[in-house]
PDB file of C-alpha atoms and ligand atoms in Angstrom:
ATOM      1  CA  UNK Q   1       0.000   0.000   0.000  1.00 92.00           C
ATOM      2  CA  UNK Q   2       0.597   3.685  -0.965  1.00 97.00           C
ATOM      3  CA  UNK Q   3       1.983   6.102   2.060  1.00 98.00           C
ATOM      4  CA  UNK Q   4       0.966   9.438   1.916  1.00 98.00           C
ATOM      5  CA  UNK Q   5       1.371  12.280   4.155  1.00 99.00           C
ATOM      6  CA  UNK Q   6      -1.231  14.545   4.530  1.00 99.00           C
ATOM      7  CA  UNK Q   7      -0.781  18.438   5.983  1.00 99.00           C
ATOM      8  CA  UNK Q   8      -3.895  19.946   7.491  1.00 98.00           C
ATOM      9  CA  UNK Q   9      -5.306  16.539   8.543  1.00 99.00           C
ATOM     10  CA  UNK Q  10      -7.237  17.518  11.383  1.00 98.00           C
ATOM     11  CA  UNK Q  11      -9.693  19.051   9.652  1.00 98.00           C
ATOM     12  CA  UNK Q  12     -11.733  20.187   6.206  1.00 98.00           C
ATOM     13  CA  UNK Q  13     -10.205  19.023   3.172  1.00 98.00           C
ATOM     14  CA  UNK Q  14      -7.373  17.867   4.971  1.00 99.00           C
ATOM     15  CA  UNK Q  15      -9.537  15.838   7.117  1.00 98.00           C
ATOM     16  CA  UNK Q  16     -11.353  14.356   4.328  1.00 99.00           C
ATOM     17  CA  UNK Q  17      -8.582  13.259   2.207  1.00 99.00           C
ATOM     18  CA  UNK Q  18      -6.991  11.096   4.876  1.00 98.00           C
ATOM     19  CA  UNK Q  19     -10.304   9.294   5.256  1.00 98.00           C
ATOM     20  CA  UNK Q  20     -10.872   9.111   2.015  1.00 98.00           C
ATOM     21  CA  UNK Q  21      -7.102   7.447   1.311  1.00 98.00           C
ATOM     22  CA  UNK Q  22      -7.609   5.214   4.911  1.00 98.00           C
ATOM     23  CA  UNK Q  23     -10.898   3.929   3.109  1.00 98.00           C
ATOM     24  CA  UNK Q  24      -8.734   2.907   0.172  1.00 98.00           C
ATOM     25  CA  UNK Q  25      -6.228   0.857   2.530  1.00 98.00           C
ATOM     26  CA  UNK Q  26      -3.169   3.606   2.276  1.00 98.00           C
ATOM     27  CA  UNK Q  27      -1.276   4.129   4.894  1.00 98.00           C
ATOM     28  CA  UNK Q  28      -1.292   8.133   5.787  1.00 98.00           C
ATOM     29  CA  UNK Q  29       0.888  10.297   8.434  1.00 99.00           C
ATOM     30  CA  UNK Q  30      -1.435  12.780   9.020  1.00 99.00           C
ATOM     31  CA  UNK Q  31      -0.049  16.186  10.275  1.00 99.00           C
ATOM     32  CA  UNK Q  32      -1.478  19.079  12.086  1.00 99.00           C
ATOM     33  CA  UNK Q  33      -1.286  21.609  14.515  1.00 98.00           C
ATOM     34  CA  UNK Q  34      -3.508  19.182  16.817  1.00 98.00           C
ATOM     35  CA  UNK Q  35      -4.975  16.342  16.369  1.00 98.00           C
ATOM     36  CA  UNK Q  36      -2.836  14.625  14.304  1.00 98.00           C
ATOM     37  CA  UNK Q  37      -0.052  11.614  14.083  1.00 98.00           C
ATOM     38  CA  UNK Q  38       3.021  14.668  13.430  1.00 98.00           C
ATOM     39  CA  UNK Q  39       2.185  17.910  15.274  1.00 98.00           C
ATOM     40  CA  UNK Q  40       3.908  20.921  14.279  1.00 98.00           C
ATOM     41  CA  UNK Q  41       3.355  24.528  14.014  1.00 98.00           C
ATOM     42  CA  UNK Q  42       3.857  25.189   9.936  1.00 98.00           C
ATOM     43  CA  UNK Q  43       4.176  28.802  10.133  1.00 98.00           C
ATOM     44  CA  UNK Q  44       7.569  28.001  12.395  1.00 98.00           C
ATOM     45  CA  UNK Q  45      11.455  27.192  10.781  1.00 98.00           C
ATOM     46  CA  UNK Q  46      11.345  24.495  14.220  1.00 98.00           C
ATOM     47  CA  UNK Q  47       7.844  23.024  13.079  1.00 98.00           C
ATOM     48  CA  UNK Q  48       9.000  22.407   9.196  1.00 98.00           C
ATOM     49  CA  UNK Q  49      12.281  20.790  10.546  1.00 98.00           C
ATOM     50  CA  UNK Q  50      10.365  18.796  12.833  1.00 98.00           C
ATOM     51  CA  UNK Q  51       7.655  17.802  10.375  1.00 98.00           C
ATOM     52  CA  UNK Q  52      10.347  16.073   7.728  1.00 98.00           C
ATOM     53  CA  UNK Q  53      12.221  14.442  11.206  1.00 98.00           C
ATOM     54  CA  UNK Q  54       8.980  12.739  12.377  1.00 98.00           C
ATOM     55  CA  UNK Q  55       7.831  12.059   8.956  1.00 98.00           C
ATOM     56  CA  UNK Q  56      11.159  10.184   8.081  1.00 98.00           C
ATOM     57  CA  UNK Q  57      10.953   8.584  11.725  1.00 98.00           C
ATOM     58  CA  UNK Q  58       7.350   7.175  11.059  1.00 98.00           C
ATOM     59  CA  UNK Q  59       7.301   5.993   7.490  1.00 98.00           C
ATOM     60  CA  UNK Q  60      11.051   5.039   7.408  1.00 97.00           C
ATOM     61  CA  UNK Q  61      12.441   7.264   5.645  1.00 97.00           C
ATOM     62  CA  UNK Q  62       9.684   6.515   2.406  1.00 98.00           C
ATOM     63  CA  UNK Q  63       6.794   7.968   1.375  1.00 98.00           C
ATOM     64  CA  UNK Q  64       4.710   7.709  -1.956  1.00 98.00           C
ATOM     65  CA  UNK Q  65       2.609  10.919  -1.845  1.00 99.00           C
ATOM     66  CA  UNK Q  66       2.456  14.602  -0.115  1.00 99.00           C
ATOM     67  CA  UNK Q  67      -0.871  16.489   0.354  1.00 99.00           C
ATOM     68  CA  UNK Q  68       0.286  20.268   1.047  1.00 99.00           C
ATOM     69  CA  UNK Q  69      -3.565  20.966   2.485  1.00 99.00           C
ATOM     70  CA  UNK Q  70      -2.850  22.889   5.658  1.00 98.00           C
ATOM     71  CA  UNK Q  71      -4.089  26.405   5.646  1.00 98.00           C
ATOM     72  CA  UNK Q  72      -5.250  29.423   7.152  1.00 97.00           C
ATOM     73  CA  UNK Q  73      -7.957  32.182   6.082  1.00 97.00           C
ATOM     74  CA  UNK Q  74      -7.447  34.715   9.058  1.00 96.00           C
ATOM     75  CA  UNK Q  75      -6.074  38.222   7.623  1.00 97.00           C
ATOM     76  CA  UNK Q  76      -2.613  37.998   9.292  1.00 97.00           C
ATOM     77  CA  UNK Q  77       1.228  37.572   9.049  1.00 98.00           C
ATOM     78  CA  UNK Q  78       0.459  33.913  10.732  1.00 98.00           C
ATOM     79  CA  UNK Q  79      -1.339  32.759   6.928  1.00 98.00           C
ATOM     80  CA  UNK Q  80       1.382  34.063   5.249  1.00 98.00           C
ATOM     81  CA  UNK Q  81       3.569  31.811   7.225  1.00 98.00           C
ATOM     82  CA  UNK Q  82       1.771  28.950   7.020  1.00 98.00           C
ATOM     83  CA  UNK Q  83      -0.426  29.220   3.647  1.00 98.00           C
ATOM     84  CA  UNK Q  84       3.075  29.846   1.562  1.00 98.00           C
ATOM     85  CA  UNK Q  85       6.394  29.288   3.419  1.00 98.00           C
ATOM     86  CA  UNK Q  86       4.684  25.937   5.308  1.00 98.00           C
ATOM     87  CA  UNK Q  87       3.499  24.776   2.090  1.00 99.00           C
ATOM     88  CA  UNK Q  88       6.543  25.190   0.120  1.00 98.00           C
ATOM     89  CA  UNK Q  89       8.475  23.908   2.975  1.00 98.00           C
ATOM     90  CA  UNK Q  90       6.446  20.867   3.054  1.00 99.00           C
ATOM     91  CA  UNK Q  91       6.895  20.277  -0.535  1.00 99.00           C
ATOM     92  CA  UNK Q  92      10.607  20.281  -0.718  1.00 98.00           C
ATOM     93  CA  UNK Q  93      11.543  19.241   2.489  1.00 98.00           C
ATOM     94  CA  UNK Q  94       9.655  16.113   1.920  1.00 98.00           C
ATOM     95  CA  UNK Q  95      10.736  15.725  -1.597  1.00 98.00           C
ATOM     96  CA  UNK Q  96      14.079  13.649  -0.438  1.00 98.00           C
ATOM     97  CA  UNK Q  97      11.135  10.870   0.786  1.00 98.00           C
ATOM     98  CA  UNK Q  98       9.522  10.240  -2.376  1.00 98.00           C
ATOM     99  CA  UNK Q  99      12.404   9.256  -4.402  1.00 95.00           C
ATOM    100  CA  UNK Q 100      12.500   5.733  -3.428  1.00 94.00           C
ATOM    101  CA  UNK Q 101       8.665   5.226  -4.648  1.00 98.00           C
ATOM    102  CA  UNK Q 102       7.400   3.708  -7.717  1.00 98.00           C
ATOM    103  CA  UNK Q 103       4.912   6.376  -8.411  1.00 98.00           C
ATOM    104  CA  UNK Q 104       5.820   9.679  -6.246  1.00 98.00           C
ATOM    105  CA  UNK Q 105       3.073  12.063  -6.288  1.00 98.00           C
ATOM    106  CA  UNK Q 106       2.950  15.971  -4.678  1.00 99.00           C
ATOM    107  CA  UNK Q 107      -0.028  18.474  -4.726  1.00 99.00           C
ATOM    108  CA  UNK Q 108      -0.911  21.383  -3.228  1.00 99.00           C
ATOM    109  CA  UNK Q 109      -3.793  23.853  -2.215  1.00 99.00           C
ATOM    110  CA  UNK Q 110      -4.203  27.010  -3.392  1.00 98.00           C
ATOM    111  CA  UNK Q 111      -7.744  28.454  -3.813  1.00 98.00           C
ATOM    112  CA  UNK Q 112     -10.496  30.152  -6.257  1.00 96.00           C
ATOM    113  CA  UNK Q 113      -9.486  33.563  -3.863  1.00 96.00           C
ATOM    114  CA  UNK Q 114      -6.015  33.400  -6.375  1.00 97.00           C
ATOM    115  CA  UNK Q 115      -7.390  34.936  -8.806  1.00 94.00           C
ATOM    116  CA  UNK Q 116      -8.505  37.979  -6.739  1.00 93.00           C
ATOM    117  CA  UNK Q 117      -6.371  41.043  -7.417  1.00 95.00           C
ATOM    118  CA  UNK Q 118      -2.980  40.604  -5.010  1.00 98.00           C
ATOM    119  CA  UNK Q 119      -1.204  43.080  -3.024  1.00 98.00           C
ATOM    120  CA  UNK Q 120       1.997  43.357  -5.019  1.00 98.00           C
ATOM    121  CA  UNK Q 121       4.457  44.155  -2.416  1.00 98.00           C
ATOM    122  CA  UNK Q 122       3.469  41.030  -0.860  1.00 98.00           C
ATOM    123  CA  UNK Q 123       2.920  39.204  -3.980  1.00 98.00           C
ATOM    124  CA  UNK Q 124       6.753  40.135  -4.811  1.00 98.00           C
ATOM    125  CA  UNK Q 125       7.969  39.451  -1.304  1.00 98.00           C
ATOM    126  CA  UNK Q 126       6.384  35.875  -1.478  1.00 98.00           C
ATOM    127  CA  UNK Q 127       8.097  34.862  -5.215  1.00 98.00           C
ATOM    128  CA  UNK Q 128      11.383  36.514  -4.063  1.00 98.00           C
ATOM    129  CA  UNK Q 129      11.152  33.773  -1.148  1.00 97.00           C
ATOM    130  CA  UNK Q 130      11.626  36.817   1.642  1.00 98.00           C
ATOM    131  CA  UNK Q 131       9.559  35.580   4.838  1.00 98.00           C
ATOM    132  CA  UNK Q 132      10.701  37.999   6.804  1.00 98.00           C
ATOM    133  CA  UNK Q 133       9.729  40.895   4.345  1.00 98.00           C
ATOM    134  CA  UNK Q 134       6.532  39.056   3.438  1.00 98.00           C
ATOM    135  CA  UNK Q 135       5.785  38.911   7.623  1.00 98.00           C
ATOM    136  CA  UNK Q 136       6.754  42.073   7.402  1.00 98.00           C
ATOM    137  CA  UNK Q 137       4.110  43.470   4.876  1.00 98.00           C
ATOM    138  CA  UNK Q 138       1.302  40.935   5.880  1.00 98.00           C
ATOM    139  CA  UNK Q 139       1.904  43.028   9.059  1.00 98.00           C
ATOM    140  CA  UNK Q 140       1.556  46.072   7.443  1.00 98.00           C
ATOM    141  CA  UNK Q 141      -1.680  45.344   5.968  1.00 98.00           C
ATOM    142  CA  UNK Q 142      -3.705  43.464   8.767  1.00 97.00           C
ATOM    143  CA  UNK Q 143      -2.939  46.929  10.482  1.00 97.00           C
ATOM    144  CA  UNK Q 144      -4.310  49.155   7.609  1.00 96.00           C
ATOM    145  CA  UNK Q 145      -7.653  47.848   7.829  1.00 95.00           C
ATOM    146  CA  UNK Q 146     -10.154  44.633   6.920  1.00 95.00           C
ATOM    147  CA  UNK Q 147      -9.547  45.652   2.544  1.00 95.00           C
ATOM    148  CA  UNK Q 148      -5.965  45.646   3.054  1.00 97.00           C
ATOM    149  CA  UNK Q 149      -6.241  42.800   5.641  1.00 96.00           C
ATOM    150  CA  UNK Q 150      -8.311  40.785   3.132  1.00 96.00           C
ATOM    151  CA  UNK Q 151      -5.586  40.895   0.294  1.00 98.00           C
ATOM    152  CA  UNK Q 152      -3.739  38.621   2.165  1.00 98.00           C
ATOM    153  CA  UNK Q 153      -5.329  35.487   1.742  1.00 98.00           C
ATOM    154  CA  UNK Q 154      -5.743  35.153  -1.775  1.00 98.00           C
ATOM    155  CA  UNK Q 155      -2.104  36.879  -2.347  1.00 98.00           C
ATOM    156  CA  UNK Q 156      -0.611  33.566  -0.340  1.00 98.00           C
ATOM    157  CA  UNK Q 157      -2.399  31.347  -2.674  1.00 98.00           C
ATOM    158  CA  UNK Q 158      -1.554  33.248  -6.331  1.00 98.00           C
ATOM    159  CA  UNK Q 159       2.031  33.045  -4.827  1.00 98.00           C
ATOM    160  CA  UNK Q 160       1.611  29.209  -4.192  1.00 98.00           C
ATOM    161  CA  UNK Q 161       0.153  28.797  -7.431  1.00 98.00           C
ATOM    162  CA  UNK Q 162       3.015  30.709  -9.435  1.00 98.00           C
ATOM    163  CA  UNK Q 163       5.739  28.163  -7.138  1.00 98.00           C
ATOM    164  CA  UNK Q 164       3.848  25.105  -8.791  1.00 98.00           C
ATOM    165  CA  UNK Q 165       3.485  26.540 -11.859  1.00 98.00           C
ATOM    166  CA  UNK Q 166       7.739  27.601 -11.869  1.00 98.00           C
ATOM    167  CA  UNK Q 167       9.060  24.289  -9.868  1.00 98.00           C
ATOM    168  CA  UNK Q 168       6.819  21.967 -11.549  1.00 98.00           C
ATOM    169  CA  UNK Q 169       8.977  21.441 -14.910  1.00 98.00           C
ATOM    170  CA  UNK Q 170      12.324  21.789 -13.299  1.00 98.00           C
ATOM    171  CA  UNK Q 171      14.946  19.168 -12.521  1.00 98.00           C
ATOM    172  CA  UNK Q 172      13.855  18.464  -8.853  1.00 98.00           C
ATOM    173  CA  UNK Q 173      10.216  17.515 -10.111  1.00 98.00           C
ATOM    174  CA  UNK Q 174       9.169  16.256 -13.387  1.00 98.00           C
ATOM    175  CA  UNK Q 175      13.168  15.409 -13.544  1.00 98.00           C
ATOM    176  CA  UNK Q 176      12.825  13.469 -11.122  1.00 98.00           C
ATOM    177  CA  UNK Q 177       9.296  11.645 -12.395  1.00 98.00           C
ATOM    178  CA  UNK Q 178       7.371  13.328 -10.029  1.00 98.00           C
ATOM    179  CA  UNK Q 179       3.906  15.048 -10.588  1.00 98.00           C
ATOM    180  CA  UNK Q 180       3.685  17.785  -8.978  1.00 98.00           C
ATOM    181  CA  UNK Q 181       0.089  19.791  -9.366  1.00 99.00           C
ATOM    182  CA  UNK Q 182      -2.724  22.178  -6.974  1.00 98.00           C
ATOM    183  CA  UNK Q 183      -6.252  22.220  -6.730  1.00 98.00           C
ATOM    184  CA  UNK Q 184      -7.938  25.529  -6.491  1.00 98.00           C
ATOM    185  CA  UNK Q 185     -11.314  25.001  -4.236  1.00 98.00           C
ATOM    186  CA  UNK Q 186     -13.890  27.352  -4.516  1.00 97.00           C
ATOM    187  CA  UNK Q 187     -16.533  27.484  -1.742  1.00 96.00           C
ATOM    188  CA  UNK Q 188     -16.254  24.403   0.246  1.00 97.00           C
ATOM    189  CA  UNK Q 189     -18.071  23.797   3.687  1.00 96.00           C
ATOM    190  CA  UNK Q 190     -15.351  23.441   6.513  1.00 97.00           C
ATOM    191  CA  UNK Q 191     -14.615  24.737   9.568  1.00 95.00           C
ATOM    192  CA  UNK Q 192     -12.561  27.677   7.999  1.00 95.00           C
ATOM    193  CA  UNK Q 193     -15.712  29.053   5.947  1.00 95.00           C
ATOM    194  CA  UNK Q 194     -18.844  27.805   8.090  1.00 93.00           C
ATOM    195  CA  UNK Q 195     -19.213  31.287   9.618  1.00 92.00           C
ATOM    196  CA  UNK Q 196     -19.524  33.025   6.695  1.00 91.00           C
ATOM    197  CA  UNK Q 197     -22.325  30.744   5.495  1.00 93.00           C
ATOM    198  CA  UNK Q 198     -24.383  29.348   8.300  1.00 94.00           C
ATOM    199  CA  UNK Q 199     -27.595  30.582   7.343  1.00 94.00           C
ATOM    200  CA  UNK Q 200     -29.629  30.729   3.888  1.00 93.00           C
ATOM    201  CA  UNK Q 201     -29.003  34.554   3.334  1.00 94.00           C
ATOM    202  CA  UNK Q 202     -25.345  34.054   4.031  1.00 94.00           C
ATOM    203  CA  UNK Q 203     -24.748  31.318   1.772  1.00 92.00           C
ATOM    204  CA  UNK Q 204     -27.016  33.097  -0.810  1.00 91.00           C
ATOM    205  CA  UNK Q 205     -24.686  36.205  -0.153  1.00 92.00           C
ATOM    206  CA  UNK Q 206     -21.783  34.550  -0.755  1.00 91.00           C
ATOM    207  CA  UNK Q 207     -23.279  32.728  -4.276  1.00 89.00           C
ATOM    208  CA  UNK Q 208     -23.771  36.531  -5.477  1.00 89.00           C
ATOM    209  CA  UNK Q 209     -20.099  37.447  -4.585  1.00 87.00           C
ATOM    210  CA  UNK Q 210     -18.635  34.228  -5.490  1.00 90.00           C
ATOM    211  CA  UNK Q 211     -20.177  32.992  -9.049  1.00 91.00           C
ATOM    212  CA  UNK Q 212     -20.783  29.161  -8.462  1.00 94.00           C
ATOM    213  CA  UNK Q 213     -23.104  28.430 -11.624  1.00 95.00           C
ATOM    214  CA  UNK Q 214     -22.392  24.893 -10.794  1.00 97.00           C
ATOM    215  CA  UNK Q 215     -23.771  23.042  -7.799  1.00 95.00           C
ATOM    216  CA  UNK Q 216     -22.475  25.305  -5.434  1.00 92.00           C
ATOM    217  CA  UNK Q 217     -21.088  24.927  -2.080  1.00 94.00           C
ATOM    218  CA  UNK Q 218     -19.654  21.506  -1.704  1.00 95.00           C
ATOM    219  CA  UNK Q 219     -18.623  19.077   1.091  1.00 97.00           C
ATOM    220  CA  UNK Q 220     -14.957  18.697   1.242  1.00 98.00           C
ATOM    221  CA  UNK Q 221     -15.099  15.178   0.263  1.00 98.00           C
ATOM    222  CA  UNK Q 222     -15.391  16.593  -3.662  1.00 98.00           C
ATOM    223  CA  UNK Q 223     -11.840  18.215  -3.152  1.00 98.00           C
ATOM    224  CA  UNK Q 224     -10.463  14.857  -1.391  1.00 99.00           C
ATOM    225  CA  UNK Q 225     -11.473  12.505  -4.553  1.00 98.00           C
ATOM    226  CA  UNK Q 226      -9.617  15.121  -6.954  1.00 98.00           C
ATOM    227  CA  UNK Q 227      -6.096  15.370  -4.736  1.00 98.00           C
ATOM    228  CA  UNK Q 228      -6.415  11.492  -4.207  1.00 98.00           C
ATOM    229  CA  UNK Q 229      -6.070  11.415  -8.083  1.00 98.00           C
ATOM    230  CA  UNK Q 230      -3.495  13.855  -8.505  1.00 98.00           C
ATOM    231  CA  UNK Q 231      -1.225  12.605  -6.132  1.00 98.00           C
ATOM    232  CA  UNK Q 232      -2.298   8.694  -6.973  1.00 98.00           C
ATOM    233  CA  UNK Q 233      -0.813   6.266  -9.608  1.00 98.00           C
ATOM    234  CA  UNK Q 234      -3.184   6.933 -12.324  1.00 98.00           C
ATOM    235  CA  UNK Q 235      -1.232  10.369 -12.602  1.00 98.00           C
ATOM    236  CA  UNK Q 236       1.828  10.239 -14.278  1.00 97.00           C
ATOM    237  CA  UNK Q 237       1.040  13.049 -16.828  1.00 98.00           C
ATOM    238  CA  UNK Q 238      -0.428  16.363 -15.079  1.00 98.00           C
ATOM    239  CA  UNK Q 239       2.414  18.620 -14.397  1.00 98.00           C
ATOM    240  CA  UNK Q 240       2.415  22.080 -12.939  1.00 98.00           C
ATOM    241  CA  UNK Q 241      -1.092  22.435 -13.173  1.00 98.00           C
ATOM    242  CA  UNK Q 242      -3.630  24.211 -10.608  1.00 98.00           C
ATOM    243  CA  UNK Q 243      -7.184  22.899 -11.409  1.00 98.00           C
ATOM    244  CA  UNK Q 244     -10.210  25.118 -10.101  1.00 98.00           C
ATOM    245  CA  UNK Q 245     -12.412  22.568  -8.567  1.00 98.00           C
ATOM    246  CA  UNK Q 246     -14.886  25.369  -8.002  1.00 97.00           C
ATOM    247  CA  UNK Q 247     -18.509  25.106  -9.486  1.00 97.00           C
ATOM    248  CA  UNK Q 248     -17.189  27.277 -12.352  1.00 96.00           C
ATOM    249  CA  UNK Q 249     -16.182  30.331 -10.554  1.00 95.00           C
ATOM    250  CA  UNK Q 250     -12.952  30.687 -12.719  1.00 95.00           C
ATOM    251  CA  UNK Q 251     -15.095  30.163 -15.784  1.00 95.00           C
ATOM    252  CA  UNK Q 252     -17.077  33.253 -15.049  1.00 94.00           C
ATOM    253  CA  UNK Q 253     -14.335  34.854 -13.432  1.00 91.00           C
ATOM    254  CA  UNK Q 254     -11.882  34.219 -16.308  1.00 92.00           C
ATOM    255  CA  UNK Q 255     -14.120  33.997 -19.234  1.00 93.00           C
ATOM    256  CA  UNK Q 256     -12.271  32.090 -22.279  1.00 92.00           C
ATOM    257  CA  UNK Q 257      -8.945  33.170 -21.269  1.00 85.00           C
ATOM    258  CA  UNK Q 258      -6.994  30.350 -21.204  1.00 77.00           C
TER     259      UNK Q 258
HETATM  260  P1  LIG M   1      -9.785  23.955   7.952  1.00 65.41           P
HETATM  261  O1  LIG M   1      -9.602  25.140   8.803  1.00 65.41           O
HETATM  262  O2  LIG M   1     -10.954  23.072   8.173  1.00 65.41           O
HETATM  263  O3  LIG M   1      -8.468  23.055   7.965  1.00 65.41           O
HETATM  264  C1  LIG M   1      -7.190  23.598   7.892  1.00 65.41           C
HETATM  265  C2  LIG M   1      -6.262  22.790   8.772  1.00 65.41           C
HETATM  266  O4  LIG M   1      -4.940  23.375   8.676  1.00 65.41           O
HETATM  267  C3  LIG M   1      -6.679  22.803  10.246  1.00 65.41           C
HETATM  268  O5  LIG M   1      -6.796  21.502  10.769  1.00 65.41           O
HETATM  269  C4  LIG M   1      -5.572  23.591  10.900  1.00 65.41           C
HETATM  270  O6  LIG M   1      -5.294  23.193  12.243  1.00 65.41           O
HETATM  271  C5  LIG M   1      -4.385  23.324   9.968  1.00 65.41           C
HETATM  272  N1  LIG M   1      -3.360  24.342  10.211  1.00 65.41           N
HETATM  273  C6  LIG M   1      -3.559  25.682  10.310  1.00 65.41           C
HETATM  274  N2  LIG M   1      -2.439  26.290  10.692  1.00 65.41           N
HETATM  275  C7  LIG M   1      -1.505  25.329  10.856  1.00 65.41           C
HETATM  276  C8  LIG M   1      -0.145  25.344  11.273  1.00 65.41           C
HETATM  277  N3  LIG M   1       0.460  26.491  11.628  1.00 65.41           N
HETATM  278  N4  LIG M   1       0.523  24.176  11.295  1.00 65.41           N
HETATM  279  C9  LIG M   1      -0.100  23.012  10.983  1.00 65.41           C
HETATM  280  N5  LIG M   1      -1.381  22.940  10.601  1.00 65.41           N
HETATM  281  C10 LIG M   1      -2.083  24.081  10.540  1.00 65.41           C
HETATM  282  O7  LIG M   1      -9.818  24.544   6.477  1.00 65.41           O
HETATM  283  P2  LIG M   1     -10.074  23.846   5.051  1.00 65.41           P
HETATM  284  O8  LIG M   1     -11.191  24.571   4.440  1.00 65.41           O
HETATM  285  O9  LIG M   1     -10.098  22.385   5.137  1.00 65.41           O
HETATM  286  O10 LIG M   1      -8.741  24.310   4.311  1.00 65.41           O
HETATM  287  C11 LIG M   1      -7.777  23.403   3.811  1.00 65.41           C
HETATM  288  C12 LIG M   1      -7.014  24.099   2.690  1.00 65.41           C
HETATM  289  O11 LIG M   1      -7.924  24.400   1.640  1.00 65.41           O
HETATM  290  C13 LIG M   1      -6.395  25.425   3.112  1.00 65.41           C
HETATM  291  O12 LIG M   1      -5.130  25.557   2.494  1.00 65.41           O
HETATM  292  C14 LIG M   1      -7.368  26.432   2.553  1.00 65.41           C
HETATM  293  O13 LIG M   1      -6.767  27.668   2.319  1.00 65.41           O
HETATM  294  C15 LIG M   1      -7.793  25.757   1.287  1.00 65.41           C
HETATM  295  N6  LIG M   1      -9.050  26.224   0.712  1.00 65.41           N
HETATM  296  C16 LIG M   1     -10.226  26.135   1.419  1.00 65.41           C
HETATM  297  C17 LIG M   1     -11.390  26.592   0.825  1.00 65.41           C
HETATM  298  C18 LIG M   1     -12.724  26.522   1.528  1.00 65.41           C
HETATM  299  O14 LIG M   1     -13.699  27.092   1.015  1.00 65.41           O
HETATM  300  N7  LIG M   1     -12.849  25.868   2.650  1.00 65.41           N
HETATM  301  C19 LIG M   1     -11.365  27.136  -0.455  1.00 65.41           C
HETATM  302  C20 LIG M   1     -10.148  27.202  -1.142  1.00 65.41           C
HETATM  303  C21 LIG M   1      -9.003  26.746  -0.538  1.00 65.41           C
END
């Protein structure tokens, strides 16, 4: 059987993908902040080191897949930390584990929210790989107010989606026969967005900011099926891509730009 390691497993998507993989008789280190087989603080240089040391420790120094799924929404320095810098870290720090396996597999989360406009300082911080200037700005705008604030979020996750899209193709990657992809969820029903769409008018609310033409909101389950593709053995051809799994926000969002 397959081992996969799964960021973010305590809950949501994460959650759902390391039942969904359990229910297929993999074996999967899940890793959280609680809650979980590995737990480490992501948005920390001691919690990445620490993740790849108790990952090696556990699965013996192999692993088949990584699920980069842990995440924040919150409109602060802490999700820059942990939505880009813990991501990437858990992508190449766990790298050196999948190239023993048969069929290595890595995939990421970024989100719909990418395609929102960025903050640019932050956006150029993130690509430059500067944590501490891209603490230092995420800083700068949770203090300026909830529209600067808000920038934040989706900035982390057009940052993460430009690293896939530039690492993908390289030597460390597809050189090295591994797949490496993202999903970008729209609206999916998890802890992280339940407040914002408890009741009927909310979730109609958020429908009129956030076109969904198809089906919706979803159950995390949906986004679980798609990474458990990406990162299984039937992949061996996707690379660098970020697939909206989003009831066709991007569509309207994007039109026929392709
Ligand atoms: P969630 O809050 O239910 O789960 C996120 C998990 O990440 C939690 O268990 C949390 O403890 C963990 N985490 C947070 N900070 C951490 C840290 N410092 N170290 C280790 N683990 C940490 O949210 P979710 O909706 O399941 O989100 C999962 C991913 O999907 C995130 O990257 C999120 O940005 C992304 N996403 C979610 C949606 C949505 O609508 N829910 C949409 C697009 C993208």
């Amino acid at each position: 059987p397959r081992t996969s390691v799964v960021t973010g497993s305590a809950s949501g998507i994460g959650k759902a993908t390391k039942e969904l993989l359990m229910e297929r008789g993999e074996t999967v280190i899940g890793v959280d902040i609680h809650d979980a087989d590995v737990v480490v603080d992501l948005s920390t240089a001691a919690g990445r080191a620490s993740l790849v040391e108790q990952v090696s420790d556990l699965s013996g120094g192999a692993i088949d897949a990584v699920h980069a799924v842990a995440g924040l929404a919150s409109p602060t320095a802490t999700t820059v930390a942990v939505n880009y810098f813990g991501t990437i870290a858990t992508l190449e720090d766990l790298r050196p584990l999948l190239v023993g396996s048969a069929a290595p597999r890595a995939v990421a989360v970024s989100s719909m929210a990418s395609l929102f406009p960025p903050d640019d300082i932050l956006l150029a911080a993130l690509l430059a790989g500067n944590e501490a200037d891209a603490l230092a700005r995420a800083a700068e705008l949770e203090a300026g107010g909830e529209e600067l604030g808000a920038l934040i979020y989706g900035t982390t996750k057009r940052a993460l989606a430009r690293w896939i899209r530039r690492n993908a193709a390289t030597d460390n990657w597809a050189g090295a026969s591994i797949p490496l992809n993202a999903v970008a969820p729209g609206v999916v029903d998890t802890p992280m967005t339940s407040d914002m769409i408890k009741t009927p008018q909310q979730r109609e609310a958020m429908a009129t900011m956030v076109p969904m033409p198809l089906n919706g909101i979803f159950e995390p389950r949906s986004v679980a099926y798609l990474l458990a593709w990406l990162a299984g053995e039937e992949n061996a051809h996707l690379c660098g891509q970020v697939i909206f799994i989003d009831g066709g926000s991007d569509v309207v969002i994007r039109g026929d730009a392709t």
